[in-house]
Short mmCIF file of C-alpha atoms in Angstrom, two decimals:
data_model
loop_
_atom_site.label_atom_id
_atom_site.label_comp_id
_atom_site.label_asym_id
_atom_site.label_seq_id
_atom_site.Cartn_x
_atom_site.Cartn_y
_atom_site.Cartn_z
CA MET S 16 -0.83 -3.30 26.58
CA ALA S 17 -4.40 -4.63 26.80
CA ALA S 18 -5.27 -8.46 27.08
CA ASP S 19 -7.22 -9.87 24.12
CA GLY S 20 -9.74 -10.74 26.62
CA ALA S 21 -10.50 -7.19 27.59
CA ARG S 22 -10.98 -6.02 23.86
CA THR S 23 -14.40 -5.45 22.92
CA HIS S 24 -13.74 -5.43 19.21
CA ASP S 25 -11.96 -7.67 16.87
CA LEU S 26 -11.63 -5.31 14.00
CA VAL S 27 -12.18 -1.52 13.66
CA LEU S 28 -12.21 0.84 10.73
CA TYR S 29 -10.82 4.09 11.48
CA GLY S 30 -11.82 6.85 8.91
CA ALA S 31 -15.10 5.03 7.88
CA THR S 32 -16.68 8.40 6.88
CA GLY S 33 -14.15 9.00 4.21
CA PHE S 34 -14.56 8.01 0.61
CA VAL S 35 -12.36 5.02 0.79
CA GLY S 36 -13.37 4.35 4.21
CA ARG S 37 -17.09 3.89 3.18
CA LEU S 38 -15.96 1.51 0.32
CA LEU S 39 -14.04 -0.59 2.83
CA ALA S 40 -16.88 -0.63 5.07
CA ARG S 41 -19.39 -1.95 2.53
CA TYR S 42 -16.54 -4.44 1.49
CA LEU S 43 -16.14 -5.79 5.10
CA ALA S 44 -20.00 -6.20 5.58
CA GLY S 45 -20.09 -8.52 2.63
CA SER S 46 -16.96 -10.44 3.11
CA ALA S 47 -16.41 -10.40 7.00
CA PRO S 48 -17.22 -13.93 8.63
CA ALA S 49 -20.33 -13.92 10.92
CA GLY S 50 -19.57 -13.18 14.45
CA LEU S 51 -16.70 -11.12 13.81
CA ARG S 52 -17.04 -8.01 16.26
CA ILE S 53 -16.47 -4.96 14.06
CA ALA S 54 -16.53 -1.34 14.73
CA LEU S 55 -16.77 1.93 12.81
CA ALA S 56 -14.60 4.79 14.02
CA GLY S 57 -14.17 8.60 13.31
CA ARG S 58 -14.50 12.14 14.66
CA SER S 59 -18.30 12.48 14.12
CA ARG S 60 -20.96 9.86 15.58
CA ASP S 61 -23.41 11.48 13.32
CA ARG S 62 -21.42 10.89 10.29
CA LEU S 63 -20.57 7.44 11.23
CA GLU S 64 -24.34 6.53 11.91
CA ALA S 65 -24.99 7.57 8.20
CA VAL S 66 -22.41 5.49 6.87
CA ARG S 67 -23.54 2.40 8.90
CA ALA S 68 -26.97 3.14 7.90
CA GLU S 69 -26.18 2.45 4.15
CA LEU S 70 -24.36 -0.75 4.72
CA PRO S 71 -25.73 -4.07 3.78
CA PRO S 72 -27.67 -5.81 6.68
CA ALA S 73 -24.60 -7.55 8.19
CA GLY S 74 -23.23 -4.11 9.20
CA ARG S 75 -25.76 -2.37 10.64
CA ASP S 76 -25.31 -3.37 14.10
CA TRP S 77 -21.65 -2.84 14.16
CA ALA S 78 -20.67 -0.55 16.96
CA LEU S 79 -19.36 3.01 16.65
CA VAL S 80 -16.45 4.80 18.19
CA GLU S 81 -15.72 8.35 18.27
CA ALA S 82 -11.86 9.00 18.15
CA ASP S 83 -9.67 11.73 16.79
CA SER S 84 -5.91 11.37 15.69
CA GLY S 85 -5.38 14.69 17.67
CA ASP S 86 -6.53 13.29 20.88
CA ALA S 87 -4.14 10.90 22.15
CA ALA S 88 -6.42 9.48 24.91
CA SER S 89 -9.24 8.65 22.58
CA LEU S 90 -6.77 7.01 19.99
CA ARG S 91 -5.18 4.83 23.23
CA ALA S 92 -8.71 3.75 24.15
CA LEU S 93 -9.26 2.93 20.56
CA ALA S 94 -6.23 0.87 20.15
CA GLU S 95 -6.95 -1.04 23.37
CA SER S 96 -10.46 -1.81 22.49
CA THR S 97 -9.61 -4.18 19.41
CA ARG S 98 -7.31 -6.76 18.28
CA VAL S 99 -6.78 -5.08 14.56
CA LEU S 100 -7.10 -1.72 13.43
CA VAL S 101 -7.15 -0.51 9.88
CA THR S 102 -7.17 3.24 8.98
CA THR S 103 -7.88 5.06 6.02
CA VAL S 104 -7.10 8.59 7.34
CA GLY S 105 -4.25 10.39 5.31
CA PRO S 106 -2.16 11.75 4.44
CA TYR S 107 -0.53 9.55 7.02
CA ALA S 108 2.58 12.02 7.41
CA ARG S 109 -0.26 14.49 9.02
CA TYR S 110 -2.37 12.10 10.71
CA GLY S 111 -1.05 8.76 11.06
CA LEU S 112 1.84 8.46 13.40
CA PRO S 113 -0.15 8.64 16.63
CA VAL S 114 -2.41 6.23 15.38
CA VAL S 115 0.63 3.68 14.65
CA GLU S 116 2.08 4.52 18.22
CA ALA S 117 -1.02 3.61 19.79
CA CYS S 118 -1.37 0.35 18.03
CA ALA S 119 2.17 -0.45 18.56
CA ARG S 120 1.99 0.24 22.43
CA ALA S 121 -1.27 -1.51 22.85
CA GLY S 122 -0.23 -4.83 20.90
CA THR S 123 -2.96 -3.95 18.20
CA HIS S 124 -2.22 -5.19 14.70
CA TYR S 125 -2.41 -2.35 12.35
CA ALA S 126 -2.86 -1.74 8.39
CA ASP S 127 -3.11 1.39 6.30
CA LEU S 128 -3.04 2.48 2.61
CA THR S 129 -0.01 4.79 2.72
CA GLY S 130 2.19 5.39 -0.22
CA GLU S 131 4.49 8.06 1.78
CA VAL S 132 8.21 6.97 2.18
CA LEU S 133 8.78 9.56 4.81
CA PHE S 134 5.81 8.58 6.99
CA VAL S 135 6.78 4.77 6.89
CA ARG S 136 10.21 5.89 7.66
CA ASP S 137 9.17 7.68 10.74
CA ALA S 138 6.85 4.89 11.67
CA ILE S 139 9.69 2.27 11.34
CA ASP S 140 12.15 4.59 13.62
CA ARG S 141 9.39 5.33 16.24
CA CYS S 142 7.49 2.14 16.42
CA ASP S 143 9.20 -0.97 15.20
CA ALA S 144 10.97 -1.80 18.56
CA VAL S 145 7.80 -1.08 20.51
CA ALA S 146 5.49 -3.27 18.16
CA ALA S 147 8.08 -6.08 18.07
CA GLY S 148 8.03 -6.00 22.03
CA THR S 149 4.13 -5.97 22.25
CA GLY S 150 3.78 -8.48 19.35
CA ALA S 151 1.69 -6.03 17.11
CA ARG S 152 1.87 -6.36 13.40
CA ILE S 153 2.31 -2.98 11.88
CA VAL S 154 1.77 -3.21 8.18
CA HIS S 155 2.06 -0.36 5.83
CA ALA S 156 1.15 -0.18 1.98
CA CYS S 157 -1.89 -2.53 2.02
CA GLY S 158 -3.56 -1.17 -1.21
CA TYR S 159 -2.69 -0.64 -4.88
CA ASP S 160 0.32 0.89 -3.08
CA SER S 161 2.13 -1.54 -2.67
CA ILE S 162 0.39 -4.94 -2.65
CA PRO S 163 0.45 -6.16 -6.31
CA SER S 164 4.29 -5.13 -6.38
CA ASP S 165 5.16 -6.75 -2.96
CA LEU S 166 3.29 -10.04 -3.48
CA SER S 167 4.44 -10.42 -7.06
CA THR S 168 8.11 -10.32 -6.14
CA PHE S 169 7.60 -12.58 -3.05
CA LEU S 170 5.97 -15.32 -5.38
CA LEU S 171 8.71 -14.94 -8.01
CA ALA S 172 11.33 -15.39 -5.18
CA GLY S 173 9.62 -18.38 -3.98
CA ARG S 174 9.16 -20.16 -7.27
CA ALA S 175 12.87 -19.26 -8.26
CA ALA S 176 14.10 -20.93 -4.79
CA ALA S 177 11.79 -23.75 -5.23
CA ASP S 178 13.45 -24.55 -8.55
CA GLY S 179 16.90 -24.13 -7.30
CA ALA S 180 17.34 -21.22 -9.37
CA GLY S 181 18.72 -18.92 -6.74
CA GLY S 182 17.89 -15.40 -5.99
CA LEU S 183 16.46 -12.65 -8.32
CA ARG S 184 18.89 -10.72 -10.13
CA ASP S 185 16.79 -8.27 -12.15
CA VAL S 186 13.05 -7.61 -11.82
CA ARG S 187 11.03 -5.34 -13.80
CA LEU S 188 7.16 -4.45 -13.35
CA VAL S 189 5.25 -3.08 -16.14
CA ALA S 190 1.83 -1.57 -14.98
CA THR S 191 -1.21 -1.03 -17.06
CA ALA S 192 -4.79 0.09 -15.28
CA ARG S 193 -7.69 1.82 -16.17
CA GLY S 194 -9.04 4.09 -13.42
CA GLY S 195 -9.17 7.61 -11.64
CA PHE S 196 -6.41 9.38 -9.84
CA SER S 197 -7.08 9.42 -6.08
CA GLY S 198 -7.70 12.57 -4.30
CA GLY S 199 -6.05 10.95 -1.45
CA THR S 200 -2.89 9.94 -3.25
CA ILE S 201 -2.83 13.61 -4.76
CA ASP S 202 -2.96 14.71 -0.93
CA SER S 203 -0.18 12.43 0.12
CA MET S 204 1.89 13.83 -2.73
CA ARG S 205 1.18 17.61 -1.82
CA ALA S 206 2.08 16.58 1.85
CA GLN S 207 5.20 15.25 1.02
CA VAL S 208 6.36 18.16 -1.26
CA GLU S 209 5.43 20.44 1.70
CA ALA S 210 7.64 18.30 4.06
CA LEU S 211 10.84 18.55 1.68
CA GLN S 212 10.19 22.17 1.38
CA ALA S 213 10.37 22.57 5.08
CA ASP S 214 13.34 20.43 5.60
CA PRO S 215 15.59 19.96 2.27
CA ALA S 216 17.38 17.35 4.22
CA LEU S 217 14.79 14.82 3.87
CA ARG S 218 15.53 14.71 0.07
CA ARG S 219 18.18 12.35 0.89
CA VAL S 220 15.80 10.01 2.39
CA VAL S 221 13.24 10.29 -0.46
CA GLY S 222 16.06 9.94 -3.17
CA ASP S 223 17.34 6.67 -1.35
CA PRO S 224 16.35 3.48 -2.88
CA PHE S 225 17.03 1.63 0.37
CA ALA S 226 15.07 4.37 2.43
CA LEU S 227 12.92 1.74 4.12
CA SER S 228 15.80 -0.83 4.82
CA PRO S 229 15.56 -2.27 8.31
CA ASP S 230 19.66 -1.93 8.13
CA ARG S 231 20.60 0.44 5.59
CA ALA S 232 24.40 -0.23 6.22
CA ALA S 233 23.95 -3.88 5.10
CA GLU S 234 22.43 -3.06 1.76
CA PRO S 235 24.62 -3.17 -1.52
CA GLY S 236 27.26 -0.32 -1.69
CA THR S 237 26.44 0.51 -5.29
CA PRO S 238 22.45 0.14 -5.55
CA GLN S 239 20.90 -1.07 -8.87
CA PRO S 240 17.39 0.40 -8.76
CA ARG S 241 15.46 0.05 -12.08
CA ASP S 242 13.01 2.83 -11.89
CA ALA S 243 12.85 4.54 -15.29
CA GLY S 244 12.78 8.62 -15.29
CA LEU S 245 12.33 8.61 -19.20
CA PRO S 246 10.25 7.00 -21.98
CA ALA S 247 11.76 3.62 -23.07
CA ARG S 248 10.98 0.73 -25.10
CA THR S 249 11.22 -2.97 -24.00
CA PRO S 250 13.00 -5.63 -26.15
CA ASP S 251 9.46 -6.73 -27.51
CA GLY S 252 8.44 -3.28 -28.66
CA ARG S 253 6.42 -2.12 -25.86
CA TRP S 254 6.78 1.78 -24.96
CA THR S 255 6.95 2.49 -21.09
CA ALA S 256 6.93 5.56 -19.09
CA PRO S 257 7.65 6.51 -15.53
CA PHE S 258 5.24 5.01 -12.89
CA VAL S 259 4.16 7.47 -10.22
CA MET S 260 4.00 4.85 -7.48
CA ALA S 261 7.41 3.20 -8.55
CA PRO S 262 9.59 5.26 -6.14
CA PHE S 263 7.54 4.11 -3.08
CA ASN S 264 6.49 0.37 -4.36
CA SER S 265 10.07 -0.26 -4.89
CA ARG S 266 11.05 0.63 -1.30
CA ILE S 267 8.63 -1.71 0.02
CA VAL S 268 9.78 -4.46 -2.07
CA ARG S 269 13.26 -4.03 -0.79
CA ARG S 270 12.15 -3.80 2.77
CA SER S 271 10.51 -7.04 2.18
CA ASN S 272 13.70 -8.44 1.05
CA ALA S 273 15.81 -7.16 3.53
CA LEU S 274 13.52 -8.30 6.40
CA GLN S 275 13.63 -11.81 4.98
CA GLY S 276 17.43 -11.80 5.23
CA TRP S 277 17.67 -10.76 1.44
CA ALA S 278 15.79 -13.94 0.65
CA TYR S 279 15.01 -12.58 -2.85
CA GLY S 280 18.79 -11.89 -3.58
CA ARG S 281 21.40 -9.49 -2.37
CA GLY S 282 21.96 -8.30 -5.87
CA LEU S 283 18.22 -7.70 -6.33
CA ALA S 284 17.57 -5.00 -8.88
CA TYR S 285 14.00 -4.14 -9.10
CA GLY S 286 12.20 -1.50 -10.73
CA GLU S 287 8.67 -0.41 -12.10
CA VAL S 288 7.26 1.36 -15.29
CA MET S 289 3.97 2.14 -16.74
CA GLY S 290 3.08 0.49 -19.95
CA ALA S 291 2.06 2.87 -22.60
CA GLY S 292 1.58 0.46 -25.71
CA ARG S 293 3.35 -0.32 -29.05
CA GLY S 294 4.18 1.54 -32.10
CA PRO S 295 3.88 5.29 -32.69
CA LEU S 296 0.76 5.77 -30.45
CA GLY S 297 2.73 3.98 -27.69
CA ALA S 298 5.75 6.55 -27.78
CA VAL S 299 3.49 9.48 -28.17
CA THR S 300 1.68 8.14 -25.14
CA ALA S 301 4.73 7.51 -23.15
CA GLY S 302 5.85 10.97 -23.92
CA ALA S 303 2.62 12.48 -22.63
CA ILE S 304 2.86 10.34 -19.40
CA THR S 305 6.07 11.48 -18.57
CA ALA S 306 5.59 15.08 -19.62
CA GLY S 307 2.50 15.25 -17.33
CA LEU S 308 4.05 13.77 -14.39
CA VAL S 309 7.01 16.11 -14.66
CA ALA S 310 4.50 19.00 -14.94
CA THR S 311 2.53 17.76 -11.99
CA VAL S 312 5.33 17.59 -9.80
CA SER S 313 6.88 20.49 -10.65
CA ALA S 314 3.47 22.61 -10.15
CA MET S 315 3.25 21.19 -6.84
CA SER S 316 6.63 22.41 -5.90
CA LEU S 317 5.34 25.99 -6.03
CA ALA S 318 2.74 27.61 -4.10
CA PRO S 319 0.90 29.80 -6.78
CA THR S 320 0.78 26.78 -8.96
CA ARG S 321 -0.20 24.27 -6.22
CA ALA S 322 -3.27 26.25 -5.55
CA LEU S 323 -4.26 26.09 -9.35
CA LEU S 324 -3.88 22.32 -9.26
CA ASP S 325 -5.89 22.30 -6.23
CA ARG S 326 -8.83 23.59 -8.42
CA VAL S 327 -8.77 20.97 -10.96
CA LEU S 328 -7.36 17.74 -9.45
CA PRO S 329 -9.41 15.39 -7.37
CA ALA S 330 -9.94 16.54 -3.73
CA PRO S 331 -9.22 14.59 -0.75
CA GLY S 332 -12.23 12.29 0.31
CA THR S 333 -13.81 12.08 -2.98
CA GLY S 334 -13.77 9.80 -5.93
CA PRO S 335 -15.42 8.38 -9.13
CA GLY S 336 -18.80 7.05 -8.99
CA GLU S 337 -19.85 3.19 -8.77
CA ALA S 338 -20.22 2.76 -12.46
CA ALA S 339 -16.78 4.22 -13.19
CA ARG S 340 -15.27 2.37 -10.35
CA GLU S 341 -16.80 -0.89 -11.72
CA LYS S 342 -15.26 -0.33 -15.01
CA GLY S 343 -11.66 0.05 -13.87
CA TRP S 344 -9.06 -2.63 -13.81
CA PHE S 345 -5.59 -3.48 -13.15
CA ARG S 346 -2.92 -5.58 -14.49
CA MET S 347 0.82 -5.92 -13.61
CA VAL S 348 3.20 -8.15 -15.42
CA VAL S 349 6.35 -8.78 -13.54
CA ASP S 350 9.49 -10.19 -15.30
CA ALA S 351 12.41 -11.71 -13.28
CA THR S 352 15.74 -13.19 -14.10
CA ALA S 353 16.95 -15.60 -11.64
CA GLU S 354 20.70 -15.56 -10.59
CA ASP S 355 21.27 -18.95 -12.71
CA GLY S 356 19.69 -17.21 -15.53
CA ARG S 357 16.29 -18.85 -15.72
CA ARG S 358 13.43 -16.26 -16.40
CA TYR S 359 10.11 -16.18 -14.74
CA ARG S 360 6.97 -14.07 -14.79
CA ALA S 361 4.54 -12.99 -12.52
CA THR S 362 0.87 -11.52 -13.26
CA ALA S 363 -1.02 -9.52 -10.66
CA ALA S 364 -4.40 -8.41 -11.94
CA GLY S 365 -8.02 -7.54 -10.84
CA PRO S 366 -11.18 -5.69 -11.69
CA GLY S 367 -12.48 -2.37 -10.39
CA ASP S 368 -10.52 1.04 -10.35
CA PRO S 369 -7.22 0.21 -8.72
CA GLY S 370 -7.19 2.99 -6.29
CA TYR S 371 -10.70 2.47 -5.12
CA ALA S 372 -12.66 -0.67 -5.88
CA ALA S 373 -9.42 -2.83 -6.15
CA THR S 374 -8.01 -1.32 -3.23
CA ALA S 375 -10.81 -1.68 -1.05
CA VAL S 376 -10.74 -5.69 -1.66
CA MET S 377 -7.03 -5.35 -0.99
CA LEU S 378 -7.05 -3.37 2.34
CA GLY S 379 -10.31 -5.59 3.43
CA GLU S 380 -8.57 -8.98 2.81
CA THR S 381 -5.49 -7.68 4.75
CA ALA S 382 -7.51 -6.64 7.71
CA LEU S 383 -9.52 -10.09 7.59
CA ALA S 384 -6.30 -11.82 7.51
CA LEU S 385 -4.97 -10.16 10.81
CA ALA S 386 -8.26 -10.57 12.43
CA VAL S 387 -8.97 -14.14 11.54
CA ASP S 388 -5.93 -16.03 10.19
CA GLY S 389 -3.37 -15.24 13.00
CA ASP S 390 -2.32 -18.97 13.47
CA ARG S 391 -1.22 -19.29 9.96
CA LEU S 392 0.50 -16.00 9.50
CA PRO S 393 4.38 -15.75 9.56
CA ASP S 394 5.75 -15.36 12.97
CA ARG S 395 6.70 -11.96 12.78
CA ALA S 396 5.99 -8.49 14.82
CA GLY S 397 7.00 -4.86 14.17
CA SER S 398 6.99 -2.69 11.12
CA LEU S 399 6.35 -5.00 8.50
CA THR S 400 5.14 -5.18 4.73
CA PRO S 401 2.19 -7.06 3.16
CA ALA S 402 4.70 -9.89 2.04
CA THR S 403 6.29 -10.30 5.39
CA ALA S 404 3.17 -9.86 7.45
CA LEU S 405 0.87 -11.96 5.47
CA GLY S 406 2.65 -13.68 2.75
CA GLU S 407 0.76 -16.82 1.07
CA VAL S 408 -2.36 -16.28 3.43
CA LEU S 409 -3.01 -12.93 1.70
CA VAL S 410 -2.42 -14.29 -1.84
CA GLU S 411 -4.98 -16.95 -1.21
CA ARG S 412 -7.65 -14.50 -0.08
CA LEU S 413 -6.92 -12.24 -2.79
CA ARG S 414 -7.34 -14.88 -5.29
CA ALA S 415 -10.53 -16.21 -3.49
CA ALA S 416 -11.78 -12.46 -3.89
CA GLY S 417 -11.39 -12.61 -7.71
CA HIS S 418 -7.89 -11.21 -8.20
CA THR S 419 -5.15 -13.01 -10.05
CA TYR S 420 -1.61 -13.86 -8.81
CA GLU S 421 0.17 -16.29 -11.08
CA VAL S 422 3.71 -17.11 -11.66
CA SER S 423 5.29 -19.33 -14.64
CA ALA S 424 8.71 -19.88 -16.07
CA VAL S 425 9.32 -18.10 -19.20
#
């Protein structure tokens, strides 16, 4: 493990030449405090120089580091050179484990954007104990997957506990958003489908609602997941549909609960759906969303139809233009019932395309919190979640960056 005094950087962005990497570099150039030693890392120095040249003035003197996920020596040197490494290089199951391992061994704090259950499970099994020993905070899921879900539940549980209402019994998130579908997300879905086809036994992991628990045997014997598989109608008349991110987000929330000694409640039933509107149009929209999701997953499961999808879906490393990103937004309304019957509502919202512009803010503030706010963060190390690694500090940072995180009794 490298001593902090031997590290030449405070924060390294690995994958800076990718689409989200470039957005993150631009965000950091406008938001990082003066004097923070930031570097851009990737496989090609020429491409890194091109990215750096397009940054605001604060980023044009940043160091450049060549590193490749297939070169263990370069990753070790990269991890040992910095206090914090943030990576946008995915699919993480394909490229991410060597990066996590290098950071865990070096005692380097790490953050990523993964939405891949199998990758996070592997990273936990391989790196949790090592990182706990070196003091590294390994923080997965630091974008739209899964910060709004994780922090909203964290805030709801804190409010219920402060009111003496006990733990949370039933929590349901309804997501609405405007934005494009990420090529990186699609590539991650494709990689997971391919992994399941190569090893069908992994279906048990993907299908387990407590797949990311630090102690699976200690979880409730009869899980009560709340992820919906069909269109449904809420008591107040809103139509909902399955939410593509729910299977991953819900497992991150359950891991946060378990890592904190089930502080949210031993009987927590948590789930997420997508809001589709009201009335006949809402019903039609919910049905269309459900059918589209089923069709996409089914098509990805077969090589011929997967090849056809590759021609029409966004490619990895691509994304919408600036005008489209600025028109986007996200809003998540999370209703919770506490153990004593009191009800609470959290709202997480923000401007910008959720998978790109808003995600750059979330990952950027995560990286800055790890680099700048160490003495204010929870005293934890190992394989963590946004809520358990950063908690209130990240909530404060995101509010200051223009995102909404509110909790009220209802």
